[in-house]
Amino acid sequence: MTRKAVKGSVIADLLAENPIQDYEALDFEFPDEHINEVDCEEEGPADVWEMYFDGAVNLSGNGIGAVLISPDGKHFPIAVKLRFDCTNNVAEYEACVMGLQAAIEMKIRKLEVYGDSALIIYQVKGEWQTKDLKLIPYQKYLLELIKKFEEISFTHLSRDKNQFADALATLAVMDQIEEGQMIQTLKIKARSEPAYCFMIEEEPDGKPWYHDILVYIRTREFPPGQ
């Protein structure tokens, strides 16, 4: 059945015939009239940075890479070519140390460190111990750097999730840069259209390509000769 409309007077009569004994009128006074706005602070890791590191050792040479990511998503990549012989584990330690040193110079206090070297991650966390004489000095120095942070954590990643740092390390290996030289930060952008789509031909009359469209929107008149 179709529901019929109820007149407002019927509801008013019902409320009048059935008063509420303990009714209290609403108080619409606002005691803090001088307050214009109330802000709610959001709790979250707003000041926590991320760091990814990796090392590369192959026949072409040795290189290390690290990237620091700010809370608002800005990337600060670092790549260094190592001009001395080293093992994979030494290169990983060099990359981690380089990243932490950069973070300290940038006065970062809270840091989440990610790397695909299980050896370094678990040694720093105290779950593994090393007997390699080449790695012991690195481990001690890394523990000293950790003390300079207010909060720091280490997490092991799979290699496919650490590709940016790996690419930086590989780039350092391939580069023929000489000692003491420096290359400006590499800029990487994302683009969804081919380059020729951004080509805009200059109009012979000096007016922008959208001039006729703008005139039509304003006057509802077509250009002469159309």
CSV table of N, CA and C in Angstrom, one decimal, residues 113-119 121-122 125 154-159:
chain,number,residue,atom,x,y,z
A,113,VAL,N,64.9,2.7,8.4
A,113,VAL,CA,65.9,2.3,7.4
A,113,VAL,C,65.4,1.0,6.8
A,114,TYR,N,65.6,0.9,5.5
A,114,TYR,CA,65.2,-0.3,4.7
A,114,TYR,C,66.3,-0.7,3.8
A,115,GLY,N,66.6,-2.0,3.8
A,115,GLY,CA,67.6,-2.6,3.0
A,115,GLY,C,67.4,-4.1,2.7
A,116,ASP,N,68.0,-4.5,1.6
A,116,ASP,CA,67.8,-5.9,1.2
A,116,ASP,C,68.9,-6.9,1.7
A,117,SER,N,69.8,-6.3,2.5
A,117,SER,CA,70.9,-7.1,3.1
A,117,SER,C,70.5,-7.6,4.4
A,118,ALA,N,70.1,-8.9,4.5
A,118,ALA,CA,69.7,-9.5,5.7
A,118,ALA,C,70.8,-9.5,6.7
A,119,LEU,N,72.0,-9.7,6.3
A,119,LEU,CA,73.2,-9.7,7.2
A,119,LEU,C,73.3,-8.4,8.0
A,121,ILE,N,71.0,-5.9,8.4
A,121,ILE,CA,69.8,-5.6,9.1
A,121,ILE,C,69.7,-6.4,10.4
A,122,TYR,N,70.0,-7.7,10.4
A,122,TYR,CA,69.9,-8.5,11.6
A,122,TYR,C,71.1,-8.3,12.5
A,125,LYS,N,70.3,-5.1,14.4
A,125,LYS,CA,69.3,-5.4,15.4
A,125,LYS,C,69.7,-6.3,16.5
A,154,PHE,N,65.2,-0.6,11.7
A,154,PHE,CA,65.7,-1.3,10.6
A,154,PHE,C,64.8,-2.4,10.1
A,155,THR,N,64.5,-2.4,8.8
A,155,THR,CA,63.6,-3.4,8.3
A,155,THR,C,64.2,-4.0,7.0
A,156,HIS,N,64.1,-5.4,6.9
A,156,HIS,CA,64.6,-6.1,5.8
A,156,HIS,C,63.6,-6.1,4.7
A,157,LEU,N,64.0,-5.8,3.4
A,157,LEU,CA,63.2,-5.8,2.3
A,157,LEU,C,63.7,-6.8,1.3
A,158,SER,N,62.8,-7.3,0.4
A,158,SER,CA,63.2,-8.1,-0.7
A,158,SER,C,63.8,-7.2,-1.8
A,159,ARG,N,64.6,-7.7,-2.6
A,159,ARG,CA,65.4,-6.9,-3.6
A,159,ARG,C,64.5,-6.2,-4.5
